[in-house]
CSV table of N, CA, C and O in Angstrom, one decimal:
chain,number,residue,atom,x,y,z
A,131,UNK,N,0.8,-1.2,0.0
A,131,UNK,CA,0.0,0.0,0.0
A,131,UNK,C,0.9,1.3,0.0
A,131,UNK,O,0.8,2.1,-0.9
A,132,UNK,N,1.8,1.3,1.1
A,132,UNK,CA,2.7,2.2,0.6
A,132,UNK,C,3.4,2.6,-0.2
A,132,UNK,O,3.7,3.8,-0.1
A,133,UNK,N,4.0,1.8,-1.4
A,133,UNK,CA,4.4,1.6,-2.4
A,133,UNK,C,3.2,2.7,-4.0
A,133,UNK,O,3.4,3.4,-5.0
A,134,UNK,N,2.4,2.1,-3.4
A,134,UNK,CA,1.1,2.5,-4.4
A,134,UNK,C,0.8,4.1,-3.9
A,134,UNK,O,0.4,4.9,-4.7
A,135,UNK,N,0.9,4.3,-2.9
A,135,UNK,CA,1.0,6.2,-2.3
A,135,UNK,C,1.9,6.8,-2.7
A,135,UNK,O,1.8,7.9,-3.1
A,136,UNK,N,2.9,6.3,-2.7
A,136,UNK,CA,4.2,6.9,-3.2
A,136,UNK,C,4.7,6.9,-4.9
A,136,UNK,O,5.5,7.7,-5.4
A,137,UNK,N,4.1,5.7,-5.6
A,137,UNK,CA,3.7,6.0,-7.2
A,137,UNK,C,3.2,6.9,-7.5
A,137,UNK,O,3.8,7.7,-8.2
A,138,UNK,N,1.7,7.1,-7.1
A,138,UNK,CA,0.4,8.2,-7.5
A,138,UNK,C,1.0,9.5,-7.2
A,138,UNK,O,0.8,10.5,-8.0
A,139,UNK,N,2.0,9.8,-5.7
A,139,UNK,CA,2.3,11.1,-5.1
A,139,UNK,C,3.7,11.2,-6.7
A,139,UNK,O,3.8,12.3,-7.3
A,140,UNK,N,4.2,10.5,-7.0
A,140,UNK,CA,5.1,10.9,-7.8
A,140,UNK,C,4.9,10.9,-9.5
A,140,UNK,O,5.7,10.8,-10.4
A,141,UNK,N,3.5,11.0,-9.5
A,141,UNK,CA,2.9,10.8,-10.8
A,141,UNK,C,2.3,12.2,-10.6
A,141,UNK,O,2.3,13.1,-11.5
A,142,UNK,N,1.7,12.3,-9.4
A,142,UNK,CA,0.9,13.7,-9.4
A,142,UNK,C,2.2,15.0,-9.3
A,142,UNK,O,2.1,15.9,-10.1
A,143,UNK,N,3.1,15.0,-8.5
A,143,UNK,CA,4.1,16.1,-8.7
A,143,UNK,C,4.4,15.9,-10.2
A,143,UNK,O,4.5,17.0,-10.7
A,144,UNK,N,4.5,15.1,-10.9
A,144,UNK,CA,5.4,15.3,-12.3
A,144,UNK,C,4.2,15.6,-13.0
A,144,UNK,O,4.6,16.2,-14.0
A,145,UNK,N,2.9,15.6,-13.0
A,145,UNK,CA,2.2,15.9,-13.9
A,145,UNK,C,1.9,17.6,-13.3
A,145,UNK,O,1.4,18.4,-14.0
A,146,UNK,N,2.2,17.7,-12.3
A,146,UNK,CA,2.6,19.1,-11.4
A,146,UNK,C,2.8,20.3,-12.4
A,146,UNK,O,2.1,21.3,-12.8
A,147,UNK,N,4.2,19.5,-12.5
A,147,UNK,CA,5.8,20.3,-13.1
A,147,UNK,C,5.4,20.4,-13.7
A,147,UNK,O,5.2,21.6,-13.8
A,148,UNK,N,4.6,19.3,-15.0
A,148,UNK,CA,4.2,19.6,-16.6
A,148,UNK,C,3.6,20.9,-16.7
A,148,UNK,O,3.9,21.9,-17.4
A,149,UNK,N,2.6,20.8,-15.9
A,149,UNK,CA,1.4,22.1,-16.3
A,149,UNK,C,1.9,23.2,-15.8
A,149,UNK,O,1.6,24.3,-16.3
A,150,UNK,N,2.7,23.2,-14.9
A,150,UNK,CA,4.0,24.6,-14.7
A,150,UNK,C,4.7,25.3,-15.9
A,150,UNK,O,4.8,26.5,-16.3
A,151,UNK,N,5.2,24.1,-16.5
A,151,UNK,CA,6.1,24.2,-17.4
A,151,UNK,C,5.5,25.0,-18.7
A,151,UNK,O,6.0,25.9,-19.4
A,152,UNK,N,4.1,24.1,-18.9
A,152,UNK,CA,3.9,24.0,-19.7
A,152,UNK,C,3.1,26.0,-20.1
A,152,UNK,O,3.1,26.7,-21.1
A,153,UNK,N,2.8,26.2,-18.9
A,153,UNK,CA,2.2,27.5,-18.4
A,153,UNK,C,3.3,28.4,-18.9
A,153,UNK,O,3.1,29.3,-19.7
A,154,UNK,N,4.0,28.1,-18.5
A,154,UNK,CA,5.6,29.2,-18.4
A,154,UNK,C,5.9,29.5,-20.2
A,154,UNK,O,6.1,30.6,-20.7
A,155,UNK,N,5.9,28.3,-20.8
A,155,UNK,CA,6.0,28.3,-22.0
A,155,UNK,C,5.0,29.5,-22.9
A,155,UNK,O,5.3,30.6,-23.4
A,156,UNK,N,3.3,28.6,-22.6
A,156,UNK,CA,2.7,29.6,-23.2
A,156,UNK,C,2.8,31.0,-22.8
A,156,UNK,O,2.6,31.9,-23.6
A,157,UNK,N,3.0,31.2,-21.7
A,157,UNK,CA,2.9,32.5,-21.0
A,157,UNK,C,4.3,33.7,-21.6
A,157,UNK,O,4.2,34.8,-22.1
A,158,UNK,N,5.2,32.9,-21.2
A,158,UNK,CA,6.9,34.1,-21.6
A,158,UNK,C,6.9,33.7,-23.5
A,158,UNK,O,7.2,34.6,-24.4
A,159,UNK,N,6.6,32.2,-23.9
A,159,UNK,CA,7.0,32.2,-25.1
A,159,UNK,C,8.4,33.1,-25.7
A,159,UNK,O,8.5,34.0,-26.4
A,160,UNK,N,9.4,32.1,-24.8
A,160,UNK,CA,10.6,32.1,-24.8
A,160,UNK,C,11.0,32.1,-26.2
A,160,UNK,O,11.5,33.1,-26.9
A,161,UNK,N,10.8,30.9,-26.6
A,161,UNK,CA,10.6,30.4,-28.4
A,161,UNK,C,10.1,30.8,-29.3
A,161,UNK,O,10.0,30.1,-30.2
A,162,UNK,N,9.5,32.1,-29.3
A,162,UNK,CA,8.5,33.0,-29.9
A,162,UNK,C,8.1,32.9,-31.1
A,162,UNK,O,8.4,33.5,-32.2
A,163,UNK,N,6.9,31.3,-30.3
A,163,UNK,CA,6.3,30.6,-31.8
A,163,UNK,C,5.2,31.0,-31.8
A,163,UNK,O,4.6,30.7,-32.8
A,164,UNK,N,4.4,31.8,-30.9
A,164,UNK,CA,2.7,32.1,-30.5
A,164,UNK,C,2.8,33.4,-32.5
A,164,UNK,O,2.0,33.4,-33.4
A,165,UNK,N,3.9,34.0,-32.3
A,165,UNK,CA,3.6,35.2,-33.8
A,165,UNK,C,3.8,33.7,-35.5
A,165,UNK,O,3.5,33.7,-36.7
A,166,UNK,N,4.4,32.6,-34.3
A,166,UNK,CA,4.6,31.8,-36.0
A,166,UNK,C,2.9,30.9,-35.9
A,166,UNK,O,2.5,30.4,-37.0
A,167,UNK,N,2.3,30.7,-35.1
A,167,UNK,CA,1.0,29.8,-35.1
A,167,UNK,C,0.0,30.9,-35.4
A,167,UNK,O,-1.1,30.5,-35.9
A,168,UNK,N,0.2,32.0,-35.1
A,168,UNK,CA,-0.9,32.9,-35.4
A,168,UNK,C,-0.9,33.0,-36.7
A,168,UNK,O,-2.0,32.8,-37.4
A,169,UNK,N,0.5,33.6,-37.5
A,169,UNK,CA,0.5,33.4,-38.7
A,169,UNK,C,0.3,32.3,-39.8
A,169,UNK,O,0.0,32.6,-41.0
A,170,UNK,N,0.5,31.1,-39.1
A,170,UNK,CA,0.0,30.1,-39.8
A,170,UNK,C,-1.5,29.8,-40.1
A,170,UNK,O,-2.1,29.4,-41.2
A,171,UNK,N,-2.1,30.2,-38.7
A,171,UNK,CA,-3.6,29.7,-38.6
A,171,UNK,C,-3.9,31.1,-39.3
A,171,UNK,O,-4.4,31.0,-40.4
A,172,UNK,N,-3.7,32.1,-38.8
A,172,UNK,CA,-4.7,33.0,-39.6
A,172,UNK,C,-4.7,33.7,-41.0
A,172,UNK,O,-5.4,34.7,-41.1
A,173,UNK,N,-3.9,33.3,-41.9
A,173,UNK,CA,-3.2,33.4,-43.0
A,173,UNK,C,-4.6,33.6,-44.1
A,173,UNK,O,-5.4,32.7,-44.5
A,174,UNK,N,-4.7,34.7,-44.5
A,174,UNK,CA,-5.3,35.0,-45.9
A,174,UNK,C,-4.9,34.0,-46.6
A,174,UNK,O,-3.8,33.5,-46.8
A,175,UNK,N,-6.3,33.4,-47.5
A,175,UNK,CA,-6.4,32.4,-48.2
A,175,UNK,C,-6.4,33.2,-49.3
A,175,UNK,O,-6.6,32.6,-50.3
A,176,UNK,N,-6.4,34.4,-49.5
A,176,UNK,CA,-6.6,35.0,-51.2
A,176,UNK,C,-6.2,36.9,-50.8
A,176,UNK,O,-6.8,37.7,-50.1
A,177,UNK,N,-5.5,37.0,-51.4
A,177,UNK,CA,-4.9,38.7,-51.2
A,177,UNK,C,-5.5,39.4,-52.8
A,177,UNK,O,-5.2,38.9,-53.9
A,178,UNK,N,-6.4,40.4,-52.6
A,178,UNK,CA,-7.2,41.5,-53.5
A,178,UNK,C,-6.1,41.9,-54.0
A,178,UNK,O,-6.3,41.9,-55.2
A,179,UNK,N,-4.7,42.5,-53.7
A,179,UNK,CA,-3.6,43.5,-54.4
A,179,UNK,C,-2.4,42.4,-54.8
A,179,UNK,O,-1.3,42.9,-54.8
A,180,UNK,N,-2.6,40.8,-55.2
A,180,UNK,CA,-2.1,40.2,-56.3
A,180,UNK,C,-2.2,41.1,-57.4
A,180,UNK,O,-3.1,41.9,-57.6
A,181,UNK,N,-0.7,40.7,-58.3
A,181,UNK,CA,-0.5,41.3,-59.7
A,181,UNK,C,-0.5,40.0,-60.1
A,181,UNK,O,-0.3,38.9,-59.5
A,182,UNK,N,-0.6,40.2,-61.2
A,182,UNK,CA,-0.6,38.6,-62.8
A,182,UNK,C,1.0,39.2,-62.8
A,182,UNK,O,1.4,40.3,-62.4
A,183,UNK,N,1.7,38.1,-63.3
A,183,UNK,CA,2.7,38.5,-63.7
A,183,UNK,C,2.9,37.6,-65.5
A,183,UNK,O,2.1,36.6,-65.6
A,184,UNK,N,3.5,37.8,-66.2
A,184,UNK,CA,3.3,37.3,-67.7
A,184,UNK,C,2.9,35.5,-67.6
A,184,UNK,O,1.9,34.9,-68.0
A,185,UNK,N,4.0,35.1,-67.0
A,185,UNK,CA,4.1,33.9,-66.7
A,185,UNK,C,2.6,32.8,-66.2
A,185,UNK,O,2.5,31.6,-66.0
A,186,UNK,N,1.6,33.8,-66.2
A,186,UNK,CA,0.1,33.3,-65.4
A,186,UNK,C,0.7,33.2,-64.3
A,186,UNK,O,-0.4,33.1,-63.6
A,187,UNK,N,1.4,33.1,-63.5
A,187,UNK,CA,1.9,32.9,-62.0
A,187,UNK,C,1.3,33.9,-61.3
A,187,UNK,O,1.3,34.9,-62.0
A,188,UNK,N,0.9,34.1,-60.1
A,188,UNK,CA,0.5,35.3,-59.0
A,188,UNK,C,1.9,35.7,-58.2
A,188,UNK,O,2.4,35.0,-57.3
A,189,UNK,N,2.4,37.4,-58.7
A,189,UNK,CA,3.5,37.8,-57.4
A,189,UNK,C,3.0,38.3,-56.5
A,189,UNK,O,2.7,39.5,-56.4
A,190,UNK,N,3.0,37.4,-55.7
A,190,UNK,CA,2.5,38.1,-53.9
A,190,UNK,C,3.2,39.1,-53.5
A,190,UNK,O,2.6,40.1,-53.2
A,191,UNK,N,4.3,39.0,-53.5
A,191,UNK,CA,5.3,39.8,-53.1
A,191,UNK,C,6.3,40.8,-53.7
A,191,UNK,O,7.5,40.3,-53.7
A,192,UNK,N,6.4,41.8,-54.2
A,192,UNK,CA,7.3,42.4,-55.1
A,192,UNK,C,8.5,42.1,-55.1
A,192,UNK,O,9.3,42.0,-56.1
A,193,UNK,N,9.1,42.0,-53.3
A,193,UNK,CA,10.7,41.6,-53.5
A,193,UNK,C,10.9,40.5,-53.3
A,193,UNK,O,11.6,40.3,-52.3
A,194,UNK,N,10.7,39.6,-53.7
A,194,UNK,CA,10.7,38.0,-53.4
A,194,UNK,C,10.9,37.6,-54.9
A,194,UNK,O,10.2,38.4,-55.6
A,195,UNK,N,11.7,36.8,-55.6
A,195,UNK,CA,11.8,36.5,-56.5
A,195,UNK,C,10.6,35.2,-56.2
A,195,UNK,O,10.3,34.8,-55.1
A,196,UNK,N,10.0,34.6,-57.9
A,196,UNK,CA,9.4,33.5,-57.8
A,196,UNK,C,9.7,32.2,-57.1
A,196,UNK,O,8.8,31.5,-56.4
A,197,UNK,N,11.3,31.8,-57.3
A,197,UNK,CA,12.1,31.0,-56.3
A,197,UNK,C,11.4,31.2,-55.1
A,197,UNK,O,10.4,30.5,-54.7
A,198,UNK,N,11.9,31.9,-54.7
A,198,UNK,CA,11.7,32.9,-53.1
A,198,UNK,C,10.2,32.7,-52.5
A,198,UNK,O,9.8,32.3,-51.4
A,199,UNK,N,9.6,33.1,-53.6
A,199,UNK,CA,8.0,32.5,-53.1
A,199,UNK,C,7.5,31.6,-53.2
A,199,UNK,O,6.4,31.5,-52.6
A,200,UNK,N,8.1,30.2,-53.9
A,200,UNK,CA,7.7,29.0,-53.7
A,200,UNK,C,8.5,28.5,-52.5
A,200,UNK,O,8.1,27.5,-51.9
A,201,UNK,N,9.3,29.1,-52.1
A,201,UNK,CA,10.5,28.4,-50.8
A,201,UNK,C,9.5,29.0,-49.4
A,201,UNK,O,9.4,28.4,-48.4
A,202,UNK,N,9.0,30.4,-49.7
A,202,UNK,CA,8.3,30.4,-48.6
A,202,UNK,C,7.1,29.8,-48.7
A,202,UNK,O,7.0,29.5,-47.5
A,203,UNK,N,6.0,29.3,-49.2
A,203,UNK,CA,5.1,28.8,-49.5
A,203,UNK,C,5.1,27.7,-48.9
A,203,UNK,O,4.2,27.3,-48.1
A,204,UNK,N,6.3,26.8,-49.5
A,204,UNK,CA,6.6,25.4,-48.8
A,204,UNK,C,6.9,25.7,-47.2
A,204,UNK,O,6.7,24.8,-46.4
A,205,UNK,N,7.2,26.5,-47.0
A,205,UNK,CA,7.5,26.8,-45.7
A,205,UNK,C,6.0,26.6,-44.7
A,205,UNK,O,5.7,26.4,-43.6
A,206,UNK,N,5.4,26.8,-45.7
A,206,UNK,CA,3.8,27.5,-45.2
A,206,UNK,C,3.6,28.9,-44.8
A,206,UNK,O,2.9,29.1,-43.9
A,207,UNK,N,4.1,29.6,-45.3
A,207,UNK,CA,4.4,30.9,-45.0
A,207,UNK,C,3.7,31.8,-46.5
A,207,UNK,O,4.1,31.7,-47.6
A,208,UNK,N,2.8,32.6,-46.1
A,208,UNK,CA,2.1,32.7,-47.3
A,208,UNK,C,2.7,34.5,-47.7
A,208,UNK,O,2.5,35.5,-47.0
A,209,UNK,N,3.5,34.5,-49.0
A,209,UNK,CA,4.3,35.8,-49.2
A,209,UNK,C,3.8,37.2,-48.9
A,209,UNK,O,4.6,38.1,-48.5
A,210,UNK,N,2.3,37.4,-49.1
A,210,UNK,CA,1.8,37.9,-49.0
A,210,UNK,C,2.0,39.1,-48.3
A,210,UNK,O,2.3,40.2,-48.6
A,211,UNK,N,1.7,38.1,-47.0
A,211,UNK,CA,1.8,38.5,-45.4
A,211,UNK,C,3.1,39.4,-45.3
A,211,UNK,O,3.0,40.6,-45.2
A,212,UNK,N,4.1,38.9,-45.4
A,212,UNK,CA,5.4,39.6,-45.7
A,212,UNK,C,5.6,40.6,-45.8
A,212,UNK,O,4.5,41.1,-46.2
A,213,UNK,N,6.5,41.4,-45.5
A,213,UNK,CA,6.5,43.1,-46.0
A,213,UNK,C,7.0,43.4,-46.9
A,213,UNK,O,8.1,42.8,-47.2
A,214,UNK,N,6.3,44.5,-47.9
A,214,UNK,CA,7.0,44.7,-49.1
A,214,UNK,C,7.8,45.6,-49.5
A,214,UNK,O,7.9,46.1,-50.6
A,215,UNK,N,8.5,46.0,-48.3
A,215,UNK,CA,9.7,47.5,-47.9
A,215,UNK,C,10.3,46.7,-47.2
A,215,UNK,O,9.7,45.9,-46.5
A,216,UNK,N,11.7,46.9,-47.1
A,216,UNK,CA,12.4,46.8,-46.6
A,216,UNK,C,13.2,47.8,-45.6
A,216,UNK,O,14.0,48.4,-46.1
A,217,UNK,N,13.1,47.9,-44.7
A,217,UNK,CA,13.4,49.4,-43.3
A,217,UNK,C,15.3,49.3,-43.4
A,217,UNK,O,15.8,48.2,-43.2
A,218,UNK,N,15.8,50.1,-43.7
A,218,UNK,CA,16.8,50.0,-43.0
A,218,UNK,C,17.1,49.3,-41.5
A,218,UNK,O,18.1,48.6,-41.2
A,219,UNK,N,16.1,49.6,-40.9
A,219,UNK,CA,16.6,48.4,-39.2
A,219,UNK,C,16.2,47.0,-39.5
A,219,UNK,O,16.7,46.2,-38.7
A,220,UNK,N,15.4,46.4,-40.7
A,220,UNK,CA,15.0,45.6,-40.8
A,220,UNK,C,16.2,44.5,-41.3
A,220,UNK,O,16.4,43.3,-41.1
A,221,UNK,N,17.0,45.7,-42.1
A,221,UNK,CA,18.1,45.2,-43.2
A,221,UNK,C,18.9,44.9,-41.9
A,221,UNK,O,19.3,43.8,-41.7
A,222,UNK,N,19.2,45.7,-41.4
A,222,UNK,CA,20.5,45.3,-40.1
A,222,UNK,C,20.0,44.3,-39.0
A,222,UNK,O,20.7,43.4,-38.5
A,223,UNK,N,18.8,44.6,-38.7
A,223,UNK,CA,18.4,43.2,-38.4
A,223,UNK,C,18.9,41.7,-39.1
A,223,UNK,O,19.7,40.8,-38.6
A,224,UNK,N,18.1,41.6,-40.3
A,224,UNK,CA,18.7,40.3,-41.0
A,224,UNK,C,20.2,39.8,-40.7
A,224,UNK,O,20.6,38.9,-40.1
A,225,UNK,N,21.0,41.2,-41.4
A,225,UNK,CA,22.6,41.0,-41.2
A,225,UNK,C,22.9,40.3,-39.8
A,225,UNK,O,23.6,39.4,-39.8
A,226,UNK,N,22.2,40.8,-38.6
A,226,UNK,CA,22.4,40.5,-37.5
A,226,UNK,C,22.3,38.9,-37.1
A,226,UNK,O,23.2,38.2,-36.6
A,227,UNK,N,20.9,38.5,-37.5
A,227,UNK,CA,20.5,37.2,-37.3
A,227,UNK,C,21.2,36.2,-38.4
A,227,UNK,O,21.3,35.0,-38.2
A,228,UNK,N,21.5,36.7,-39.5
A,228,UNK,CA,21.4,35.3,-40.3
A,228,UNK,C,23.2,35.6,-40.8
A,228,UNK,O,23.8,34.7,-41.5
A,229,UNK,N,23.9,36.8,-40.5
A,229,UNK,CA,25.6,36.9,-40.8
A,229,UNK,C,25.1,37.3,-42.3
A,229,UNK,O,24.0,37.0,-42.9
A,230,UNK,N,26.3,38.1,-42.5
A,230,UNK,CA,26.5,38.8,-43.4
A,230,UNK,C,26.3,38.6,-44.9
A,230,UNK,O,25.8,39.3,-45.8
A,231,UNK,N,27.1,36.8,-45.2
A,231,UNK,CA,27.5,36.4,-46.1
A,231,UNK,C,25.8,35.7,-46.6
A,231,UNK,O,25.1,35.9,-47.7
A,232,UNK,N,25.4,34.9,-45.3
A,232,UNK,CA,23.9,34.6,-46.1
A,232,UNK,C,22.9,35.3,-46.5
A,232,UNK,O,22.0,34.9,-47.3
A,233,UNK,N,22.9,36.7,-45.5
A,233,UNK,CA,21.9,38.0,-46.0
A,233,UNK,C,22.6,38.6,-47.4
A,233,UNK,O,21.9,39.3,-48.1
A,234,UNK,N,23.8,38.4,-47.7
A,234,UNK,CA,24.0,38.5,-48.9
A,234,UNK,C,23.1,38.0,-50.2
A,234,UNK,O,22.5,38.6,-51.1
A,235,UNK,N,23.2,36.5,-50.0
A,235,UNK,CA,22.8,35.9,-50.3
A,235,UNK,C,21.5,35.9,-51.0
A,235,UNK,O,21.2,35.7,-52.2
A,236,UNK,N,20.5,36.1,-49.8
A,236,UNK,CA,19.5,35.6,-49.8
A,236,UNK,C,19.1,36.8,-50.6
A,236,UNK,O,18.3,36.7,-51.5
A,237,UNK,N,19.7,38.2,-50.2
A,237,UNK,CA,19.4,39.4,-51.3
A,237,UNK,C,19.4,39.3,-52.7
A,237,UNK,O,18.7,40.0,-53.5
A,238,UNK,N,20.3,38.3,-53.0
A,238,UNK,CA,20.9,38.5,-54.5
A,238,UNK,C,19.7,37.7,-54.6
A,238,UNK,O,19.1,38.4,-55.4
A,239,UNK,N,19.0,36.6,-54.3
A,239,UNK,CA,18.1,36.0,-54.8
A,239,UNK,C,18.1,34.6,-54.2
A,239,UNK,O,17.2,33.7,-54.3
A,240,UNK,N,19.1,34.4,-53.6
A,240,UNK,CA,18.9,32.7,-53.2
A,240,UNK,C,17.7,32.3,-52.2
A,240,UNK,O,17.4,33.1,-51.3
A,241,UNK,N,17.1,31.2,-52.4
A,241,UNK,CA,16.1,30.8,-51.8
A,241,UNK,C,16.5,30.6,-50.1
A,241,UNK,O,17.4,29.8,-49.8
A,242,UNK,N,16.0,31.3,-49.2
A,242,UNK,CA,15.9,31.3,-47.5
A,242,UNK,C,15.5,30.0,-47.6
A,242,UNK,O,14.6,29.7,-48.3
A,243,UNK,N,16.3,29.1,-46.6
A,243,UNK,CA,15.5,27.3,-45.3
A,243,UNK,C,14.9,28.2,-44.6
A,243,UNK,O,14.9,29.4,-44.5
A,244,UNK,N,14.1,27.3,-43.9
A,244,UNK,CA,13.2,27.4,-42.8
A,244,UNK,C,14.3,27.7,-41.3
A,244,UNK,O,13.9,27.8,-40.2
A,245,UNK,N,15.4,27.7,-41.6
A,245,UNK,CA,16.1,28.3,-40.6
A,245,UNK,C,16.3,29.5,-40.4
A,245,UNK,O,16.3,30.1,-39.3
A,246,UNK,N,16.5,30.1,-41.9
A,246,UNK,CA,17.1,31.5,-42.0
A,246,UNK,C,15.9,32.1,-41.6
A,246,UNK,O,16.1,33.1,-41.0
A,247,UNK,N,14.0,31.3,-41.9
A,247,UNK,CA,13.1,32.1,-41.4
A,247,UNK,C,12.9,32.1,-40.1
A,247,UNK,O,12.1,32.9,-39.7
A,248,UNK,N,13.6,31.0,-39.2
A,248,UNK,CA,12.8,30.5,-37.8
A,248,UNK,C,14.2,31.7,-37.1
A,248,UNK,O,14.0,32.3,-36.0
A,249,UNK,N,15.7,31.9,-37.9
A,249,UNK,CA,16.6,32.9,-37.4
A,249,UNK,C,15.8,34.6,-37.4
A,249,UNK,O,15.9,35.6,-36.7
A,250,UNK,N,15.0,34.2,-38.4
A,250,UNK,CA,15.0,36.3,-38.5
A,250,UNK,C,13.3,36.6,-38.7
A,250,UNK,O,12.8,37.6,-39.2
A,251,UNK,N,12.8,35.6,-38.3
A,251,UNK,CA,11.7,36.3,-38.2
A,251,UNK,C,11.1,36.9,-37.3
A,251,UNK,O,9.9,37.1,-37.4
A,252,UNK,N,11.9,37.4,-36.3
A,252,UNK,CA,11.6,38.5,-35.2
A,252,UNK,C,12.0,40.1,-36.2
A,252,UNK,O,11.7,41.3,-36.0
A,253,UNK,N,12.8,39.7,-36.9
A,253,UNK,CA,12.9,40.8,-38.0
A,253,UNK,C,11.9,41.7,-38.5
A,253,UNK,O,11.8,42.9,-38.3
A,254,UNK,N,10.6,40.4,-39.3
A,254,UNK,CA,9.6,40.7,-39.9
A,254,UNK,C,8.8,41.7,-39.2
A,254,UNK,O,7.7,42.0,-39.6
């Protein structure tokens, strides 16, 4: 019997901790995924100020090359949303998060991973 008090008592602190933890998470959102779930779930399914571009393709985004917008798409990340200025603090931002040589990069046109977005999307 004792044995069986002392399971349940250490089943109930650890399921304790969880909902502590778990609190703390949602609450400080250390990991600051609450702006990436919002954007996911609440994501315009259709944007009125699309352009045609020749190609029949839709450019969501003015500074995003086509590349660029299928890499974010796959991402689930809909271009749209995105901003279509770039801020000077925005730009020294990126440099900041993602180094010099890849924000090069990604300027000239190279397609952004899902890291370079999960590094700088506090940018956005």
């Amino acid at each position: 019997m004792n044995f069986l008090k002392t399971f349940f008592t250490t089943l109930g602190v650890i399921f304790f901790l969880t909902l502590l933890t778990g609190a703390y998470l949602y609450i400080a959102d250390p990991f600051e995924l609450k702006p990436l779930i919002k954007t996911l779930i609440g994501q315009p399914t259709k944007q009125v100020s699309d352009t045609k571009v020749e190609s029949g393709t839709t450019d969501k985004n003015t500074l995003l090359s086509p590349e660029q917008e299928k890499a974010a798409e796959a991402l689930g990340i809909d271009p749209a949303v995105l901003p279509s200025k770039i801020t000077p603090a925005m730009e020294q931002c990126f440099y900041e998060k993602l180094g010099t040589q890849r924000a090069n990069e990604i300027k000239a046109g190279a397609e952004p991973t899902a890291t370079d977005y999960f590094k700088a999307r506090a940018c956005l």
